[in-house]
Coordinates of N, CA and C and ligand atoms in Angstrom, one line a residue:
X317 N -23.3 13.5 -40.1 CA -22.9 12.4 -39.1 C -24.1 11.6 -38.7
X318 N -24.1 10.3 -39.0 CA -25.2 9.5 -38.6 C -24.8 8.3 -37.8
X319 N -23.8 8.6 -36.9 CA -23.2 7.5 -36.2 C -23.3 7.7 -34.7
X320 N -23.1 6.6 -34.0 CA -22.9 6.7 -32.6 C -21.4 7.1 -32.3
X321 N -21.3 8.2 -31.5 CA -20.0 8.7 -31.2 C -19.8 8.4 -29.7
X322 N -18.7 7.7 -29.4 CA -18.5 7.6 -27.9 C -17.2 8.2 -27.4
X323 N -17.4 8.6 -26.2 CA -16.3 9.2 -25.5 C -15.8 8.3 -24.4
X324 N -14.5 7.9 -24.6 CA -13.8 7.1 -23.6 C -12.9 8.1 -22.8
X325 N -12.9 7.9 -21.5 CA -12.0 8.8 -20.7 C -12.2 8.6 -19.2
X326 N -11.2 8.8 -18.5 CA -11.3 8.7 -17.0 C -12.3 9.7 -16.4
X327 N -12.7 9.5 -15.2 CA -13.5 10.6 -14.6 C -12.6 11.9 -14.5
X328 N -13.2 13.0 -15.0 CA -12.5 14.3 -15.0 C -11.7 14.5 -16.3
X329 N -11.9 13.6 -17.3 CA -11.1 13.8 -18.5 C -11.8 14.8 -19.4
X330 N -13.0 15.3 -19.1 CA -13.7 16.3 -19.9 C -14.7 15.7 -20.8
X331 N -15.1 14.4 -20.5 CA -16.1 13.7 -21.4 C -17.4 14.5 -21.3
X332 N -17.8 14.8 -20.1 CA -19.2 15.5 -20.0 C -19.2 16.8 -20.7
X333 N -18.1 17.6 -20.5 CA -18.1 19.0 -21.1 C -18.0 18.9 -22.6
X334 N -17.1 18.0 -23.1 CA -16.9 17.9 -24.5 C -18.1 17.3 -25.3
X335 N -18.7 16.3 -24.6 CA -19.7 15.6 -25.3 C -21.0 16.5 -25.4
X336 N -21.3 17.3 -24.4 CA -22.4 18.1 -24.5 C -22.1 19.3 -25.5
X337 N -20.9 19.7 -25.5 CA -20.5 20.7 -26.5 C -20.7 20.2 -27.9
X338 N -20.2 19.0 -28.2 CA -20.3 18.4 -29.5 C -21.7 18.1 -29.9
X339 N -22.5 17.7 -29.0 CA -23.9 17.5 -29.2 C -24.6 18.7 -29.8
X340 N -24.2 19.9 -29.1 CA -24.8 21.2 -29.6 C -24.3 21.5 -31.0
X341 N -23.0 21.3 -31.2 CA -22.4 21.6 -32.5 C -23.1 20.8 -33.7
X342 N -23.3 19.5 -33.3 CA -23.9 18.6 -34.4 C -25.4 18.5 -34.4
X343 N -26.0 19.1 -33.4 CA -27.5 19.1 -33.3 C -28.0 17.7 -33.0
X344 N -27.3 16.9 -32.2 CA -27.8 15.6 -31.9 C -27.8 15.4 -30.4
X345 N -28.4 14.3 -29.9 CA -28.5 14.2 -28.5 C -27.3 13.5 -27.9
X346 N -27.2 13.7 -26.6 CA -26.1 13.3 -25.8 C -26.6 12.4 -24.6
X347 N -26.2 11.2 -24.6 CA -26.7 10.3 -23.5 C -25.5 10.1 -22.5
X348 N -25.6 10.7 -21.3 CA -24.6 10.4 -20.3 C -25.2 9.3 -19.4
X349 N -24.5 8.1 -19.4 CA -25.1 7.1 -18.5 C -24.9 7.4 -17.0
X350 N -23.9 8.2 -16.7 CA -23.7 8.7 -15.3 C -24.9 9.5 -14.9
X351 N -25.3 10.5 -15.8 CA -26.5 11.4 -15.5 C -27.8 10.5 -15.4
X352 N -27.9 9.6 -16.3 CA -29.1 8.7 -16.4 C -29.2 8.0 -15.0
X353 N -28.1 7.4 -14.6 CA -28.1 6.6 -13.3 C -28.3 7.5 -12.1
X354 N -27.7 8.7 -12.1 CA -28.0 9.6 -11.0 C -29.4 10.0 -10.9
X355 N -30.1 10.2 -12.0 CA -31.5 10.5 -12.0 C -32.3 9.3 -11.4
X356 N -32.0 8.1 -11.9 CA -32.7 6.9 -11.4 C -32.5 6.7 -9.9
X357 N -31.3 7.1 -9.5 CA -30.9 6.9 -8.0 C -31.7 7.8 -7.1
X358 N -32.3 8.9 -7.7 CA -33.0 9.8 -6.8 C -34.4 9.2 -6.4
X359 N -34.8 8.2 -7.2 CA -36.2 7.6 -6.9 C -36.2 6.9 -5.5
X360 N -37.3 7.1 -4.9 CA -37.4 6.5 -3.5 C -38.0 5.1 -3.6
X361 N -37.3 4.2 -4.3 CA -37.7 2.8 -4.5 C -36.5 2.0 -4.0
X362 N -36.7 0.7 -3.9 CA -35.6 -0.2 -3.5 C -34.5 -0.1 -4.5
X363 N -34.9 -0.2 -5.8 CA -33.8 -0.1 -6.9 C -33.1 1.2 -6.8
X364 N -33.8 2.3 -6.5 CA -33.2 3.7 -6.4 C -32.2 3.7 -5.3
X365 N -32.6 3.1 -4.1 CA -31.7 3.2 -3.0 C -30.5 2.3 -3.2
X366 N -30.7 1.2 -3.9 CA -29.5 0.3 -4.2 C -28.5 1.0 -5.1
X367 N -29.1 1.7 -6.1 CA -28.3 2.4 -7.0 C -27.5 3.5 -6.4
X368 N -28.1 4.2 -5.4 CA -27.5 5.3 -4.7 C -26.2 4.8 -4.0
X369 N -26.4 3.6 -3.4 CA -25.2 3.0 -2.7 C -24.1 2.7 -3.6
X370 N -24.4 2.1 -4.8 CA -23.3 1.8 -5.8 C -22.6 3.0 -6.2
X371 N -23.4 4.1 -6.6 CA -22.8 5.3 -7.1 C -22.0 6.0 -6.0
X372 N -22.4 5.9 -4.8 CA -21.7 6.6 -3.7 C -20.4 5.9 -3.4
X373 N -20.3 4.6 -3.8 CA -19.0 3.8 -3.5 C -18.0 4.0 -4.6
X374 N -18.5 4.5 -5.8 CA -17.6 4.7 -6.9 C -17.4 3.4 -7.7
X375 N -18.1 2.3 -7.4 CA -18.1 1.1 -8.1 C -18.9 1.2 -9.4
X376 N -18.8 0.3 -10.3 CA -19.6 0.3 -11.6 C -20.9 -0.3 -11.3
X377 N -21.9 0.2 -12.0 CA -23.2 -0.4 -12.0 C -23.2 -1.7 -12.9
X378 N -24.1 -2.7 -12.6 CA -24.1 -3.9 -13.3 C -24.2 -3.7 -14.8
X379 N -23.4 -4.5 -15.6 CA -23.5 -4.4 -17.0 C -24.9 -4.5 -17.6
X380 N -25.7 -5.5 -17.0 CA -27.0 -5.8 -17.6 C -27.9 -4.6 -17.5
X381 N -27.9 -4.0 -16.3 CA -28.8 -2.9 -16.0 C -28.5 -1.7 -17.0
X382 N -27.2 -1.4 -17.1 CA -26.8 -0.2 -18.0 C -27.1 -0.6 -19.5
X383 N -26.7 -1.8 -19.9 CA -27.0 -2.2 -21.3 C -28.4 -2.1 -21.7
X384 N -29.3 -2.6 -20.8 CA -30.7 -2.6 -21.1 C -31.2 -1.1 -21.2
X385 N -30.7 -0.3 -20.3 CA -31.2 1.1 -20.4 C -30.7 1.8 -21.7
X386 N -29.5 1.6 -22.0 CA -28.9 2.2 -23.3 C -29.6 1.6 -24.5
X387 N -29.9 0.3 -24.5 CA -30.6 -0.3 -25.6 C -32.0 0.3 -25.8
X388 N -32.7 0.5 -24.7 CA -34.0 1.0 -24.8 C -34.0 2.4 -25.3
X389 N -33.0 3.2 -24.9 CA -32.9 4.6 -25.4 C -32.5 4.6 -26.8
X390 N -31.6 3.8 -27.3 CA -31.2 3.8 -28.7 C -32.3 3.4 -29.6
X391 N -33.1 2.4 -29.1 CA -34.2 1.9 -29.9 C -35.3 2.9 -30.0
X392 N -35.5 3.6 -28.9 CA -36.6 4.6 -28.9 C -36.2 5.8 -29.8
X393 N -34.9 6.2 -29.8 CA -34.5 7.4 -30.5 C -34.0 7.1 -31.9
X394 N -33.9 5.8 -32.2 CA -33.3 5.4 -33.5 C -32.4 6.5 -34.0
X395 N -31.1 6.5 -33.6 CA -30.3 7.6 -33.9 C -29.9 7.8 -35.3
X396 N -30.9 8.2 -36.2 CA -30.6 8.3 -37.6 C -29.6 9.5 -37.8
X397 N -29.7 10.5 -37.0 CA -28.8 11.6 -37.1 C -27.6 11.4 -36.2
X398 N -27.5 10.3 -35.5 CA -26.3 10.1 -34.6 C -26.7 10.4 -33.2
X399 N -25.9 9.9 -32.3 CA -26.1 10.2 -30.9 C -24.7 10.1 -30.2
X400 N -24.6 10.8 -29.1 CA -23.3 10.7 -28.4 C -23.5 10.0 -27.1
X401 N -22.6 9.0 -26.9 CA -22.7 8.3 -25.6 C -21.5 8.8 -24.7
X402 N -21.8 9.2 -23.6 CA -20.8 9.7 -22.6 C -20.8 8.8 -21.4
X403 N -19.7 8.0 -21.3 CA -19.5 7.1 -20.2 C -20.0 5.7 -20.5
X404 N -20.3 5.3 -21.7 CA -20.7 4.0 -22.1 C -20.0 3.7 -23.5
X405 N -19.5 2.5 -23.6 CA -19.3 1.4 -22.7 C -18.2 1.7 -21.7
X406 N -18.3 1.1 -20.5 CA -17.3 1.2 -19.5 C -16.6 -0.2 -19.3
X407 N -17.1 -1.2 -19.9 CA -16.5 -2.6 -19.8 C -16.5 -3.2 -21.2
X408 N -15.7 -4.3 -21.3 CA -15.7 -5.1 -22.5 C -17.1 -5.6 -22.9
X409 N -17.7 -6.1 -21.8 CA -19.1 -6.7 -22.0 C -20.0 -5.6 -22.6
X410 N -19.9 -4.4 -22.1 CA -20.8 -3.3 -22.6 C -20.4 -3.0 -24.0
X411 N -19.1 -3.0 -24.4 CA -18.7 -2.7 -25.7 C -19.3 -3.8 -26.7
X412 N -19.3 -5.0 -26.3 CA -19.8 -6.1 -27.1 C -21.3 -6.0 -27.3
X413 N -21.9 -5.6 -26.1 CA -23.4 -5.4 -26.1 C -23.8 -4.3 -27.1
X414 N -23.0 -3.2 -27.1 CA -23.3 -2.0 -27.9 C -23.2 -2.5 -29.4
X415 N -22.1 -3.3 -29.7 CA -22.0 -3.7 -31.1 C -23.2 -4.5 -31.6
X416 N -23.7 -5.3 -30.6 CA -24.9 -6.1 -31.0 C -26.1 -5.2 -31.2
X417 N -26.3 -4.2 -30.3 CA -27.4 -3.3 -30.5 C -27.3 -2.6 -31.8
X418 N -26.1 -2.1 -32.2 CA -25.9 -1.3 -33.4 C -26.2 -2.2 -34.6
X419 N -25.7 -3.4 -34.6 CA -25.9 -4.4 -35.7 C -27.4 -4.6 -35.8
X420 N -28.1 -4.8 -34.7 CA -29.6 -5.0 -34.8 C -30.3 -3.8 -35.4
X421 N -29.8 -2.6 -35.2 CA -30.4 -1.4 -35.7 C -29.9 -1.1 -37.1
X422 N -29.0 -1.9 -37.6 CA -28.3 -1.7 -38.9 C -27.6 -0.4 -38.9
X423 N -26.9 -0.1 -37.8 CA -26.1 1.1 -37.8 C -24.6 0.8 -37.8
X424 N -23.8 1.6 -38.3 CA -22.4 1.3 -38.4 C -21.7 1.3 -37.0
X425 N -20.6 0.8 -36.9 CA -19.9 0.8 -35.6 C -19.6 2.2 -35.1
X426 N -19.2 2.3 -33.8 CA -19.1 3.7 -33.3 C -17.8 4.4 -33.7
X427 N -17.9 5.7 -33.6 CA -16.7 6.5 -33.7 C -16.2 6.7 -32.3
X428 N -15.0 6.3 -32.0 CA -14.5 6.3 -30.6 C -13.5 7.5 -30.4
X429 N -13.8 8.3 -29.4 CA -12.9 9.5 -29.1 C -12.4 9.2 -27.6
X430 N -11.1 9.0 -27.5 CA -10.6 8.8 -26.2 C -9.8 10.0 -25.7
X431 N -10.3 10.6 -24.6 CA -9.7 11.8 -24.0 C -8.7 11.3 -23.0
X432 N -7.4 11.6 -23.3 CA -6.3 11.0 -22.5 C -5.8 12.1 -21.6
X433 N -5.8 11.9 -20.3 CA -5.4 12.9 -19.3 C -4.6 12.1 -18.2
X434 N -3.5 12.7 -17.7 CA -2.7 12.1 -16.7 C -3.5 12.0 -15.4
X435 N -3.1 11.1 -14.5 CA -3.8 10.9 -13.2 C -3.7 12.1 -12.4
X436 N -2.5 12.7 -12.3 CA -2.3 13.9 -11.5 C -3.2 15.0 -11.9
X437 N -3.4 15.2 -13.2 CA -4.2 16.3 -13.7 C -5.7 16.0 -13.3
X438 N -6.1 14.7 -13.4 CA -7.5 14.3 -13.1 C -7.9 14.6 -11.7
X439 N -7.0 14.3 -10.8 CA -7.3 14.5 -9.3 C -7.6 16.0 -9.1
X440 N -6.7 16.8 -9.6 CA -6.9 18.3 -9.4 C -8.2 18.7 -10.0
X441 N -8.6 18.2 -11.2 CA -9.8 18.7 -11.8 C -11.0 18.2 -11.1
X442 N -11.0 17.0 -10.6 CA -12.2 16.4 -10.0 C -12.6 17.1 -8.6
X443 N -11.5 17.3 -7.8 CA -11.8 17.9 -6.5 C -12.3 19.4 -6.7
X444 N -12.0 20.0 -7.8 CA -12.5 21.4 -8.0 C -13.7 21.4 -8.9
X445 N -14.3 20.3 -9.3 CA -15.4 20.3 -10.2 C -16.7 20.7 -9.5
X446 N -17.5 21.5 -10.1 CA -18.8 21.8 -9.6 C -19.8 21.7 -10.7
X447 N -21.1 21.4 -10.3 CA -22.1 21.2 -11.4 C -23.4 22.0 -11.0
X448 N -24.1 22.6 -12.0 CA -25.3 23.3 -11.7 C -26.4 22.3 -11.3
X449 N -27.0 22.5 -10.1 CA -28.0 21.6 -9.6 C -29.3 21.6 -10.5
X450 N -29.4 22.7 -11.3 CA -30.6 22.8 -12.2 C -30.4 22.3 -13.6
X451 N -29.4 22.8 -14.3 CA -29.2 22.4 -15.7 C -28.1 21.5 -15.9
X452 N -27.2 21.2 -14.9 CA -26.2 20.2 -15.1 C -24.9 20.7 -15.7
X453 N -24.9 22.0 -16.0 CA -23.6 22.6 -16.6 C -22.4 22.4 -15.7
X454 N -21.3 22.0 -16.3 CA -20.1 21.6 -15.4 C -19.2 22.8 -15.4
X455 N -18.7 23.2 -14.2 CA -17.7 24.2 -14.0 C -16.5 23.6 -13.3
X456 N -15.5 24.4 -13.2 CA -14.3 24.0 -12.4 C -13.8 25.3 -11.7
X457 N -13.6 25.2 -10.4 CA -13.2 26.3 -9.6 C -11.9 26.9 -10.1
X458 N -11.1 26.1 -10.7 CA -9.7 26.5 -11.1 C -9.7 26.9 -12.6
X459 N -10.2 26.0 -13.4 CA -10.0 26.3 -14.9 C -11.3 26.9 -15.6
X460 N -12.4 26.7 -15.0 CA -13.7 27.2 -15.7 C -14.7 27.6 -14.6
X461 N -14.4 28.7 -13.9 CA -15.3 29.2 -12.9 C -16.5 29.8 -13.5
X462 N -17.7 29.8 -12.8 CA -18.9 30.5 -13.3 C -18.6 32.0 -13.3
X463 N -19.1 32.6 -14.4 CA -18.9 34.1 -14.4 C -19.9 34.8 -13.4
X464 N -20.8 34.0 -12.9 CA -21.8 34.5 -11.9 C -21.4 34.2 -10.5
X465 N -20.1 33.8 -10.3 CA -19.7 33.5 -8.9 C -20.1 32.1 -8.5
X466 N -20.8 32.0 -7.4 CA -21.1 30.7 -6.9 C -22.5 30.2 -7.3
X467 N -23.0 30.8 -8.4 CA -24.2 30.2 -9.0 C -24.0 30.0 -10.5
X468 N -24.9 29.3 -11.1 CA -24.7 29.0 -12.6 C -25.0 30.2 -13.4
X469 N -24.1 30.4 -14.4 CA -24.3 31.6 -15.3 C -25.5 31.5 -16.2
X470 N -26.0 30.3 -16.4 CA -27.2 30.1 -17.3 C -28.5 30.4 -16.6
X471 N -28.7 29.8 -15.4 CA -30.0 29.9 -14.8 C -29.9 30.3 -13.3
X472 N -28.7 30.7 -12.8 CA -28.6 31.1 -11.4 C -28.8 29.9 -10.4
X473 N -28.7 28.6 -11.0 CA -28.8 27.4 -10.1 C -27.6 27.3 -9.2
X474 N -27.9 26.6 -8.1 CA -26.8 26.4 -7.1 C -25.7 25.5 -7.7
X475 N -24.4 25.8 -7.4 CA -23.4 24.9 -7.9 C -23.0 23.9 -6.8
X476 N -23.1 22.7 -7.1 CA -22.9 21.6 -6.1 C -21.7 20.7 -6.5
X477 N -21.2 20.1 -5.5 CA -20.1 19.1 -5.8 C -20.8 17.7 -5.8
X478 N -20.5 16.9 -6.8 CA -21.1 15.6 -6.9 C -20.7 14.7 -5.7
X479 N -21.7 13.9 -5.2 CA -21.4 13.1 -4.0 C -20.2 12.2 -4.2
X480 N -19.9 11.8 -5.5 CA -18.8 10.9 -5.7 C -17.5 11.6 -6.1
X481 N -17.5 12.9 -5.9 CA -16.3 13.7 -6.2 C -15.4 13.9 -4.9
X482 N -15.5 13.0 -4.0 CA -14.6 13.1 -2.8 C -13.4 12.3 -3.1
X483 N -12.3 12.6 -2.4 CA -11.0 11.9 -2.7 C -11.1 10.4 -2.7
X484 N -11.6 9.8 -1.6 CA -11.6 8.4 -1.5 C -12.4 7.7 -2.7
X485 N -13.6 8.3 -3.0 CA -14.5 7.7 -4.0 C -13.8 7.9 -5.4
X486 N -13.1 9.1 -5.5 CA -12.5 9.4 -6.8 C -11.4 8.3 -7.1
X487 N -10.6 7.9 -6.0 CA -9.6 6.9 -6.1 C -10.2 5.6 -6.7
X488 N -11.4 5.2 -6.1 CA -12.0 4.0 -6.5 C -12.5 4.1 -8.0
X489 N -13.0 5.2 -8.4 CA -13.5 5.4 -9.7 C -12.3 5.3 -10.7
X490 N -11.2 5.9 -10.3 CA -10.0 5.9 -11.2 C -9.5 4.4 -11.3
X491 N -9.5 3.7 -10.2 CA -9.1 2.3 -10.3 C -10.0 1.5 -11.3
X492 N -11.3 1.7 -11.1 CA -12.3 1.1 -12.0 C -12.0 1.4 -13.5
X493 N -11.7 2.7 -13.7 CA -11.4 3.1 -15.1 C -10.1 2.4 -15.6
X494 N -9.1 2.5 -14.8 CA -7.8 1.9 -15.2 C -8.0 0.4 -15.6
X495 N -8.8 -0.3 -14.8 CA -9.0 -1.7 -15.0 C -9.7 -2.0 -16.4
X496 N -10.6 -1.1 -16.7 CA -11.4 -1.3 -17.9 C -10.8 -0.7 -19.1
X497 N -10.0 0.3 -18.9 CA -9.6 1.1 -20.1 C -8.7 0.3 -21.1
X498 N -7.7 -0.4 -20.7 CA -6.8 -1.1 -21.6 C -7.6 -2.1 -22.5
X499 N -8.4 -2.9 -21.9 CA -9.2 -3.9 -22.7 C -10.1 -3.1 -23.7
X500 N -10.7 -2.0 -23.3 CA -11.5 -1.3 -24.3 C -10.7 -0.7 -25.4
X501 N -9.6 -0.1 -25.1 CA -8.7 0.5 -26.1 C -8.3 -0.7 -27.1
X502 N -8.0 -1.8 -26.6 CA -7.6 -3.0 -27.4 C -8.8 -3.4 -28.3
X503 N -10.0 -3.4 -27.7 CA -11.2 -3.8 -28.4 C -11.4 -2.9 -29.6
X504 N -11.2 -1.6 -29.4 CA -11.5 -0.6 -30.4 C -10.3 -0.3 -31.3
X505 N -9.1 -1.0 -31.1 CA -7.9 -0.6 -31.8 C -8.1 -0.8 -33.3
X506 N -8.9 -1.7 -33.8 CA -9.1 -2.0 -35.2 C -10.3 -1.1 -35.7
X507 N -10.9 -0.4 -34.8 CA -12.1 0.4 -35.2 C -11.7 1.8 -35.5
X508 N -12.8 2.7 -35.6 CA -12.5 4.1 -35.8 C -12.2 4.8 -34.5
X509 N -11.0 4.6 -34.1 CA -10.6 5.0 -32.7 C -9.6 6.1 -32.8
X510 N -9.8 7.2 -32.0 CA -8.9 8.3 -32.0 C -8.5 8.7 -30.6
X511 N -7.2 8.8 -30.3 CA -6.8 9.3 -29.0 C -6.6 10.8 -29.1
X512 N -7.1 11.5 -28.1 CA -7.0 13.0 -28.2 C -6.3 13.4 -26.9
X513 N -5.4 14.4 -27.0 CA -4.7 14.9 -25.8 C -5.7 15.8 -25.0
X514 N -6.2 15.2 -23.9 CA -7.3 15.9 -23.1 C -6.7 16.9 -22.1
X515 N -5.3 17.1 -22.2 CA -4.7 18.0 -21.2 C -4.6 19.4 -21.9
X516 N -5.0 19.5 -23.2 CA -4.9 20.8 -23.8 C -6.0 21.7 -23.2
X517 N -6.0 23.0 -23.6 CA -7.1 23.9 -23.2 C -8.4 23.3 -23.7
X518 N -9.5 23.6 -23.0 CA -10.8 23.1 -23.4 C -11.1 23.4 -24.9
X519 N -10.8 24.6 -25.4 CA -11.1 25.0 -26.7 C -10.3 24.2 -27.7
X520 N -9.0 23.9 -27.4 CA -8.2 23.2 -28.3 C -8.6 21.7 -28.3
X521 N -9.1 21.2 -27.2 CA -9.6 19.8 -27.2 C -10.9 19.8 -28.1
X522 N -11.7 20.8 -28.0 CA -13.0 20.9 -28.8 C -12.6 20.9 -30.3
X523 N -11.6 21.7 -30.6 CA -11.2 21.8 -32.0 C -10.7 20.5 -32.6
X524 N -9.9 19.8 -31.7 CA -9.4 18.5 -32.2 C -10.6 17.5 -32.4
X525 N -11.6 17.6 -31.5 CA -12.7 16.7 -31.7 C -13.5 17.0 -32.9
X526 N -13.7 18.3 -33.2 CA -14.5 18.7 -34.3 C -13.8 18.3 -35.6
X527 N -12.5 18.3 -35.6 CA -11.7 17.9 -36.8 C -12.0 16.5 -37.1
X528 N -12.2 15.7 -36.1 CA -12.5 14.2 -36.3 C -13.9 14.0 -36.6
X529 N -14.8 14.6 -35.7 CA -16.2 14.2 -35.7 C -17.1 15.2 -36.4
X530 N -16.5 16.3 -36.9 CA -17.3 17.4 -37.5 C -18.2 17.0 -38.6
X531 N -19.1 17.9 -39.0 CA -20.1 17.6 -40.1 C -19.4 17.2 -41.4
X532 N -18.2 17.7 -41.7 CA -17.6 17.4 -42.9 C -17.1 16.0 -43.1
X533 N -17.1 15.3 -42.0 CA -16.6 13.9 -42.0 C -17.5 13.0 -42.9
X534 N -16.8 12.1 -43.6 CA -17.6 11.2 -44.5 C -18.2 10.1 -43.7
X535 N -19.3 9.6 -44.2 CA -20.0 8.5 -43.5 C -19.2 7.2 -43.6
X536 N -19.1 6.5 -42.5 CA -18.3 5.3 -42.6 C -19.2 4.2 -43.1
X537 N -18.6 3.2 -43.7 CA -19.4 2.1 -44.2 C -20.0 1.3 -43.1
X538 N -21.2 0.8 -43.2 CA -21.8 0.0 -42.2 C -21.1 -1.4 -42.1
Ligands
AMP1532 P1 -19.9 9.4 -14.7 O1 -20.9 10.5 -14.5 O2 -19.7 9.0 -16.1 O3 -18.5 9.8 -14.0 O4 -20.4 8.1 -13.9 C1 -20.7 8.2 -12.5 C2 -20.9 6.8 -12.0 O5 -22.1 6.2 -12.7 C3 -19.8 5.8 -12.2 O6 -18.8 5.9 -11.1 C4 -20.5 4.5 -12.1 O7 -20.9 4.2 -10.8 C5 -21.8 4.8 -12.9 N1 -21.8 4.6 -14.3 C6 -21.8 5.5 -15.3 N2 -21.8 4.9 -16.5 C7 -21.6 3.6 -16.3 C8 -21.5 2.4 -17.1 N3 -21.5 2.5 -18.5 N4 -21.4 1.2 -16.5 C9 -21.4 1.1 -15.2 N5 -21.5 2.1 -14.3 C10 -21.6 3.3 -14.9

């Protein structure tokens, strides 16, 4: 697999869990733009403070800022063995920008995996979501609790709720996703696009993903 693989899906659809799992399976890196922006937002600078406000509101960060950061990362890593993008593109502009970056790097168009989950299921998942403050592993109080109780089973890190996983902010993030989703699906409809039932058990979703993106898959023409 020597391609960019992208996960499309609403907040809580399992993008983070499945993309880091797939990255491990394929031995390639996983770039979560949400994680990247949360790290930037911790900086005690004007830009960091501004970013914190945007993230806390559930709005999307400006296309130009996210595109520049993704472009820099792709150029630096030149993903000869492929790379997974989790949470990018989020808008049509970003999808067009990604195509330009890939064309510039002479890489084929992306493999698009869309995790489809109903709104009711998403709300339940997000309010119960917890994340290790040290390694970022994602748990869910209902469907995937930590075997070590209220700390991370990998490193004993504290399990925290993301600042933007409160109900009001979740609503805003869902609305942002709904607005952007249909145009993106339309944009990728002629491409290597796969809709996956994200309501299945985690292992069944992983199996469906591996069947599409696994190592046996043929290389697509550039
Ligand atoms: P996520 O971790 O993917 O749920 O993203 C968390 C937040 O980061 C989103 O609500 C946005 O504010 C921001 N964000 C992440 N990826 C993008 C993107 N591609 N474009 C704009 N904003 C983004």
